[in-house]
C-alpha cells in the first residue's frame, strides 16, 4: 500500500548541509509542507527553495540540543502549518573520539555528539510526539542512526554476502571502529527511543523507525575523511572512494517510500542502508528485539 503525502507537514532537523536538505526537498516534491532547522545560518536559504517546489516552508537557526530552540521549531511549525505529521530527526555530529582522550576533550565530545545525536533526537521526539498525540491523527518519527548498529542486516540475522558488497570479509563487525566510541554510543542509544516509542505509540497510529545509514556523500563524511567538500577538488583516489558512497537523493527517496507506507506500515525497525546494498526500501524484517505482542500493547 502507498499513501499520498500531499498536504502533510514535516520537520527536518539539520537541513543546512549534507543529507538533510535532500530529505526536505524530497518531501516537498511529494507536496509536504516542510519546516527546517540547523545551527548553521545557511538554513535560512532553504525555505525559499522549498517554496519554489509549491509547498509551505519555513526555517530557523536552532540547536536541537537546546529545549527553547526545540520548542520554537515545533510550535512554529504547528502554528504555520496547522499541525505536524512527520519528524525527520537528522541533525548529527561526528568526529574522532578515542578511549584515552583526556577528560576535557571527553566532556566536550560528549556534549557535542551525545548532545545532538541523542539528546537532540530525544527532545525533538518528545516535543513532536506531544503534538501528534494531541492531534490524534497518527504520524511518523524517523530517527537517523548509523549502520554501525545493524551490522550487515543484523540484529541476529547476518546479511548473506551480497555480490555488490564492498566489505571484503562480510559480515563486517558491528561498530564504527576504535575511533568512534562516543558517536556509536550516541546512536546505539537511539534504540531505546525506537523500541520504547514504537511500543507506546503504535496504538495511536504513530510509527517510529530509524535510518541506519552507511557512507553517504555529505559534508560530514568528507570532513571526517579530510576530503574536499567540492567534487572538482578531489584527487583520483578520493573520487574512487566517493563513488562507492550512497547519494543523498537516493537515501532521501527511501525515507519518502517509508513514509508512504502509511499507518499500517512497519514500525520499530532499524532500516539498514549500507554501502553495497541497493539504496532501496527493502521489505520489513521480523521484529526480533521486541515481540509483536509488545508492539500491539498486549504484553
Ligand atoms: N553521511 C554519512 O555517511 C552518515 C552515515 C551514518 C549516519 N549519518 C547520519 O546522518 C545524519 C546526517 O548526516 P550528514 O552526513 O548529512 O551530516 P552533515 O554534517 O553533512 O549535516 C548535518 C547537519 O546537522 C547540523 N547540526 C549539527 N548539530 C546540530 C544541532 N545541535 N542542531 C541543529 N542542527 C545541527 C549541521 O550543521 C549540518 O547542517 C546524521 O545524524 C549522521 O550521524 C550519516
Short mmCIF file of C-alpha atoms and ligand atoms in Angstrom, two decimals:
data_model
loop_
_atom_site.label_atom_id
_atom_site.label_comp_id
_atom_site.label_asym_id
_atom_site.label_seq_id
_atom_site.Cartn_x
_atom_site.Cartn_y
_atom_site.Cartn_z
CA UNK A 1 0.00 0.00 0.00
CA UNK A 2 1.24 3.50 -0.79
CA UNK A 3 -0.43 6.62 0.59
CA UNK A 4 -0.14 10.18 -0.68
CA UNK A 5 1.90 12.54 1.48
CA UNK A 6 0.49 15.67 -0.17
CA UNK A 7 -0.76 18.24 2.32
CA UNK A 8 1.07 16.70 5.28
CA UNK A 9 3.57 18.69 7.34
CA UNK A 10 7.10 17.74 8.36
CA UNK A 11 10.06 18.95 10.38
CA UNK A 12 13.56 18.11 9.16
CA UNK A 13 16.42 18.89 11.55
CA UNK A 14 19.99 19.54 10.45
CA UNK A 15 18.95 20.56 6.95
CA UNK A 16 21.58 23.19 6.08
CA UNK A 17 24.19 20.89 4.55
CA UNK A 18 24.66 17.17 3.97
CA UNK A 19 21.75 14.75 3.65
CA UNK A 20 19.19 16.95 5.49
CA UNK A 21 18.37 19.26 2.56
CA UNK A 22 17.78 16.19 0.39
CA UNK A 23 15.15 14.94 2.86
CA UNK A 24 13.48 18.36 2.87
CA UNK A 25 13.48 18.60 -0.95
CA UNK A 26 12.22 15.02 -1.41
CA UNK A 27 9.35 15.72 0.99
CA UNK A 28 8.49 19.00 -0.75
CA UNK A 29 8.42 17.13 -4.06
CA UNK A 30 5.65 14.98 -2.57
CA UNK A 31 3.64 18.08 -1.62
CA UNK A 32 4.64 18.07 2.06
CA UNK A 33 4.97 21.40 3.90
CA UNK A 34 8.43 21.47 5.47
CA UNK A 35 9.92 23.26 8.48
CA UNK A 36 13.69 23.05 8.74
CA UNK A 37 16.27 23.99 11.36
CA UNK A 38 20.02 23.92 11.76
CA UNK A 39 22.77 25.59 13.78
CA UNK A 40 24.21 26.94 10.51
CA UNK A 41 22.96 30.24 9.14
CA UNK A 42 22.69 28.75 5.63
CA UNK A 43 19.46 27.09 6.77
CA UNK A 44 17.67 30.38 6.21
CA UNK A 45 18.20 29.98 2.45
CA UNK A 46 16.39 26.64 2.20
CA UNK A 47 12.72 27.65 2.73
CA UNK A 48 12.71 29.79 -0.45
CA UNK A 49 13.90 26.77 -2.46
CA UNK A 50 11.24 24.57 -0.89
CA UNK A 51 8.53 27.15 -1.55
CA UNK A 52 9.57 27.13 -5.19
CA UNK A 53 8.52 23.45 -5.15
CA UNK A 54 4.97 24.63 -4.38
CA UNK A 55 4.71 23.93 -0.64
CA UNK A 56 4.74 26.00 2.55
CA UNK A 57 8.15 26.17 4.18
CA UNK A 58 9.96 27.92 6.98
CA UNK A 59 13.25 27.63 8.77
CA UNK A 60 15.15 28.59 11.90
CA UNK A 61 18.70 28.75 13.13
CA UNK A 62 18.09 26.42 16.05
CA UNK A 63 20.06 23.89 18.08
CA UNK A 64 18.21 20.62 18.72
CA UNK A 65 20.10 20.13 21.99
CA UNK A 66 18.51 23.30 23.42
CA UNK A 67 14.96 22.95 24.75
CA UNK A 68 13.97 26.56 23.94
CA UNK A 69 15.10 26.13 20.34
CA UNK A 70 13.22 22.84 20.04
CA UNK A 71 10.07 24.48 21.39
CA UNK A 72 10.43 27.36 18.91
CA UNK A 73 10.72 25.00 15.94
CA UNK A 74 7.88 22.68 16.92
CA UNK A 75 5.49 25.46 18.00
CA UNK A 76 6.40 27.47 14.91
CA UNK A 77 5.73 24.55 12.56
CA UNK A 78 2.41 23.73 14.22
CA UNK A 79 1.31 27.34 14.05
CA UNK A 80 2.35 27.84 10.43
CA UNK A 81 1.06 24.52 9.07
CA UNK A 82 -1.84 23.89 11.44
CA UNK A 83 -0.25 20.67 12.69
CA UNK A 84 2.59 18.27 12.23
CA UNK A 85 2.69 14.74 10.79
CA UNK A 86 6.34 13.82 10.25
CA UNK A 87 9.61 14.35 12.12
CA UNK A 88 12.92 13.54 10.44
CA UNK A 89 15.46 13.83 13.25
CA UNK A 90 18.52 14.10 11.07
CA UNK A 91 20.80 16.64 12.81
CA UNK A 92 24.01 14.89 13.77
CA UNK A 93 27.62 15.41 14.76
CA UNK A 94 30.50 13.03 14.23
CA UNK A 95 34.25 13.22 14.83
CA UNK A 96 37.01 11.04 16.17
CA UNK A 97 36.94 10.13 19.87
CA UNK A 98 39.44 7.79 21.49
CA UNK A 99 39.16 5.75 24.66
CA UNK A 100 42.21 7.52 26.14
CA UNK A 101 41.23 11.11 25.23
CA UNK A 102 41.78 13.48 28.15
CA UNK A 103 38.77 14.41 30.23
CA UNK A 104 38.38 17.93 28.82
CA UNK A 105 38.08 16.57 25.28
CA UNK A 106 35.95 13.69 26.53
CA UNK A 107 33.43 16.10 28.03
CA UNK A 108 33.40 18.43 25.02
CA UNK A 109 32.87 15.41 22.76
CA UNK A 110 30.06 14.17 24.96
CA UNK A 111 28.24 17.47 24.92
CA UNK A 112 28.74 17.83 21.17
CA UNK A 113 27.94 14.36 19.92
CA UNK A 114 25.61 12.99 22.60
CA UNK A 115 24.04 16.45 22.95
CA UNK A 116 22.99 16.46 19.31
CA UNK A 117 22.71 12.80 18.33
CA UNK A 118 20.91 11.52 21.42
CA UNK A 119 19.60 14.47 23.45
CA UNK A 120 18.59 16.36 20.30
CA UNK A 121 16.61 13.43 18.86
CA UNK A 122 15.13 12.88 22.34
CA UNK A 123 13.96 16.49 22.75
CA UNK A 124 12.65 16.82 19.20
CA UNK A 125 10.89 13.47 19.51
CA UNK A 126 9.29 14.35 22.82
CA UNK A 127 8.07 17.73 21.57
CA UNK A 128 6.64 16.34 18.33
CA UNK A 129 5.07 13.26 19.95
CA UNK A 130 3.13 15.51 22.34
CA UNK A 131 1.68 17.32 19.31
CA UNK A 132 0.92 14.10 17.43
CA UNK A 133 -0.98 12.72 20.41
CA UNK A 134 -2.91 15.98 20.80
CA UNK A 135 -3.88 15.93 17.11
CA UNK A 136 -4.90 12.26 17.22
CA UNK A 137 -4.28 11.60 13.52
CA UNK A 138 -1.16 9.43 13.76
CA UNK A 139 2.21 10.34 12.29
CA UNK A 140 5.79 9.30 11.71
CA UNK A 141 9.01 9.71 13.64
CA UNK A 142 12.17 8.88 11.71
CA UNK A 143 15.38 8.97 13.70
CA UNK A 144 18.63 8.98 11.80
CA UNK A 145 21.11 6.48 13.19
CA UNK A 146 24.03 4.61 11.62
CA UNK A 147 24.73 1.25 10.06
CA UNK A 148 27.30 0.73 12.83
CA UNK A 149 24.48 -0.67 14.91
CA UNK A 150 22.98 -3.04 12.37
CA UNK A 151 26.00 -4.81 11.06
CA UNK A 152 25.19 -6.40 7.75
CA UNK A 153 21.48 -6.62 8.26
CA UNK A 154 21.52 -7.86 11.85
CA UNK A 155 20.22 -7.86 14.67
CA UNK A 156 20.69 -11.59 14.90
CA UNK A 157 20.43 -12.39 11.24
CA UNK A 158 23.54 -11.69 9.24
CA UNK A 159 23.25 -10.50 5.71
CA UNK A 160 24.44 -13.01 3.14
CA UNK A 161 27.49 -11.70 1.31
CA UNK A 162 25.91 -9.62 -1.43
CA UNK A 163 27.54 -9.50 -4.83
CA UNK A 164 27.79 -5.72 -4.60
CA UNK A 165 29.16 -5.61 -1.05
CA UNK A 166 32.38 -3.65 -0.77
CA UNK A 167 33.22 -5.09 2.65
CA UNK A 168 35.87 -7.72 1.86
CA UNK A 169 35.16 -10.10 4.71
CA UNK A 170 31.42 -9.69 5.13
CA UNK A 171 29.74 -9.80 7.54
CA UNK A 172 31.71 -6.93 8.97
CA UNK A 173 31.93 -6.39 12.71
CA UNK A 174 29.44 -4.12 14.43
CA UNK A 175 30.52 -0.59 15.26
CA UNK A 176 32.39 2.16 13.57
CA UNK A 177 35.72 1.01 14.86
CA UNK A 178 38.05 2.04 17.59
CA UNK A 179 37.91 5.78 16.84
CA UNK A 180 34.16 6.30 17.18
CA UNK A 181 33.16 5.03 20.62
CA UNK A 182 31.08 8.05 21.53
CA UNK A 183 29.41 8.53 18.15
CA UNK A 184 28.42 4.88 18.18
CA UNK A 185 27.18 5.08 21.77
CA UNK A 186 25.06 8.13 20.93
CA UNK A 187 23.47 6.30 18.01
CA UNK A 188 23.05 2.96 19.85
CA UNK A 189 21.15 4.94 22.48
CA UNK A 190 18.53 5.71 19.84
CA UNK A 191 17.42 2.07 20.10
CA UNK A 192 15.85 2.96 23.45
CA UNK A 193 13.63 5.56 21.79
CA UNK A 194 12.97 3.37 18.76
CA UNK A 195 11.59 0.47 20.73
CA UNK A 196 10.07 2.40 23.64
CA UNK A 197 8.28 4.94 21.46
CA UNK A 198 7.19 2.38 18.86
CA UNK A 199 5.54 0.27 21.57
CA UNK A 200 3.92 3.21 23.32
CA UNK A 201 2.67 4.91 20.17
CA UNK A 202 1.54 2.17 17.81
CA UNK A 203 -1.99 2.18 19.14
CA UNK A 204 -2.11 5.91 18.29
CA UNK A 205 -1.17 5.25 14.65
CA UNK A 206 2.29 6.74 15.19
CA UNK A 207 5.18 4.83 13.64
CA UNK A 208 8.77 5.12 14.81
CA UNK A 209 11.65 3.92 12.64
CA UNK A 210 15.36 4.59 12.30
CA UNK A 211 17.52 5.00 9.22
CA UNK A 212 20.76 3.11 9.83
CA UNK A 213 22.85 4.94 7.31
CA UNK A 214 26.06 3.83 5.75
CA UNK A 215 28.51 6.09 3.97
CA UNK A 216 26.53 8.76 2.13
CA UNK A 217 28.13 11.70 0.39
CA UNK A 218 27.75 14.68 2.74
CA UNK A 219 29.60 17.49 4.45
CA UNK A 220 30.15 15.24 7.49
CA UNK A 221 31.74 12.27 5.80
CA UNK A 222 34.00 14.45 3.66
CA UNK A 223 35.08 16.32 6.78
CA UNK A 224 35.67 13.04 8.66
CA UNK A 225 37.98 11.71 5.93
CA UNK A 226 39.61 15.08 5.29
CA UNK A 227 38.26 15.15 1.71
CA UNK A 228 37.48 18.40 -0.13
CA UNK A 229 33.83 19.43 0.08
CA UNK A 230 33.65 20.00 -3.64
CA UNK A 231 33.77 17.15 -6.17
CA UNK A 232 36.00 19.05 -8.59
CA UNK A 233 38.78 19.29 -5.99
CA UNK A 234 39.03 15.53 -5.31
CA UNK A 235 42.12 13.60 -6.34
CA UNK A 236 41.72 10.32 -8.22
CA UNK A 237 41.86 8.13 -5.12
CA UNK A 238 39.29 10.26 -3.30
CA UNK A 239 36.99 10.27 -6.33
CA UNK A 240 37.13 6.46 -6.45
CA UNK A 241 36.19 6.20 -2.78
CA UNK A 242 33.41 8.79 -3.07
CA UNK A 243 31.95 6.82 -5.99
CA UNK A 244 31.29 3.92 -3.58
CA UNK A 245 29.21 6.11 -1.23
CA UNK A 246 25.45 6.43 -1.46
CA UNK A 247 23.83 9.52 -2.96
CA UNK A 248 21.77 11.60 -0.53
CA UNK A 249 18.92 11.89 -3.03
CA UNK A 250 18.63 8.08 -3.06
CA UNK A 251 18.63 7.75 0.73
CA UNK A 252 16.02 10.52 0.90
CA UNK A 253 13.81 8.62 -1.53
CA UNK A 254 14.00 5.58 0.77
CA UNK A 255 12.63 7.73 3.60
CA UNK A 256 9.83 9.02 1.36
CA UNK A 257 8.92 5.43 0.45
CA UNK A 258 8.93 4.51 4.14
CA UNK A 259 6.54 7.36 4.92
CA UNK A 260 4.30 6.35 2.03
CA UNK A 261 3.67 3.00 3.71
CA UNK A 262 1.21 4.93 5.91
CA UNK A 263 -0.08 3.97 9.35
CA UNK A 264 -0.28 0.25 8.55
CA UNK A 265 3.40 0.16 7.59
CA UNK A 266 6.39 -1.06 9.56
CA UNK A 267 7.33 0.34 12.94
CA UNK A 268 10.22 -0.23 15.40
CA UNK A 269 12.59 -1.02 12.54
CA UNK A 270 16.25 -0.18 12.12
CA UNK A 271 16.36 0.22 8.36
CA UNK A 272 19.76 -0.72 7.08
CA UNK A 273 21.19 1.31 4.22
CA UNK A 274 24.80 0.32 3.94
CA UNK A 275 27.24 0.63 1.10
CA UNK A 276 27.00 -2.41 -1.14
CA UNK A 277 23.28 -2.91 -0.58
CA UNK A 278 20.89 -1.40 -3.09
CA UNK A 279 19.71 2.02 -1.84
CA UNK A 280 16.07 1.00 -1.76
CA UNK A 281 13.44 0.37 0.90
CA UNK A 282 13.77 -3.35 1.49
CA UNK A 283 10.84 -5.34 2.94
CA UNK A 284 10.49 -5.09 6.73
CA UNK A 285 12.41 -7.59 8.85
CA UNK A 286 10.73 -9.69 11.50
CA UNK A 287 10.94 -7.82 14.82
CA UNK A 288 13.47 -9.64 16.94
CA UNK A 289 14.30 -7.23 19.75
CA UNK A 290 10.64 -6.76 20.66
CA UNK A 291 7.69 -9.05 20.25
CA UNK A 292 4.65 -8.35 18.10
CA UNK A 293 2.60 -8.67 21.30
CA UNK A 294 4.51 -5.85 22.98
CA UNK A 295 4.06 -3.71 19.89
CA UNK A 296 0.35 -4.34 19.95
CA UNK A 297 0.10 -3.35 23.59
CA UNK A 298 -0.79 -6.80 24.90
CA UNK A 299 2.49 -7.61 26.64
N1 LIG B 1 26.89 10.79 5.79
C1 LIG B 1 27.05 9.57 6.28
O1 LIG B 1 27.83 8.76 5.75
C2 LIG B 1 26.30 9.14 7.50
C3 LIG B 1 26.44 7.81 7.91
C4 LIG B 1 25.75 7.38 9.04
C5 LIG B 1 24.88 8.25 9.68
N2 LIG B 1 24.77 9.54 9.25
C6 LIG B 1 23.85 10.40 9.99
O2 LIG B 1 23.04 11.13 9.09
C7 LIG B 1 22.69 12.39 9.66
C8 LIG B 1 23.06 13.49 8.68
O3 LIG B 1 24.45 13.42 8.49
P1 LIG B 1 25.23 14.17 7.33
O4 LIG B 1 26.23 13.21 6.85
O5 LIG B 1 24.30 14.82 6.40
O6 LIG B 1 25.98 15.26 8.22
P2 LIG B 1 26.36 16.78 7.86
O7 LIG B 1 27.34 17.20 8.90
O8 LIG B 1 26.76 16.84 6.45
O9 LIG B 1 24.99 17.51 8.12
C9 LIG B 1 24.44 17.52 9.42
C10 LIG B 1 23.69 18.81 9.65
O10 LIG B 1 23.25 18.83 11.03
C11 LIG B 1 23.51 20.13 11.57
N3 LIG B 1 23.61 20.06 13.02
C12 LIG B 1 24.60 19.52 13.76
N4 LIG B 1 24.34 19.68 15.07
C13 LIG B 1 23.14 20.30 15.15
C14 LIG B 1 22.33 20.71 16.24
N5 LIG B 1 22.71 20.51 17.51
N6 LIG B 1 21.14 21.32 15.98
C15 LIG B 1 20.75 21.53 14.70
N7 LIG B 1 21.48 21.17 13.64
C16 LIG B 1 22.66 20.55 13.85
C17 LIG B 1 24.80 20.54 10.89
O11 LIG B 1 25.04 21.93 10.99
C18 LIG B 1 24.58 20.06 9.47
O12 LIG B 1 23.93 21.01 8.68
C19 LIG B 1 23.47 12.48 10.98
O13 LIG B 1 22.61 12.14 12.05
C20 LIG B 1 24.56 11.46 10.81
O14 LIG B 1 25.02 10.98 12.05
C21 LIG B 1 25.45 9.99 8.18
#
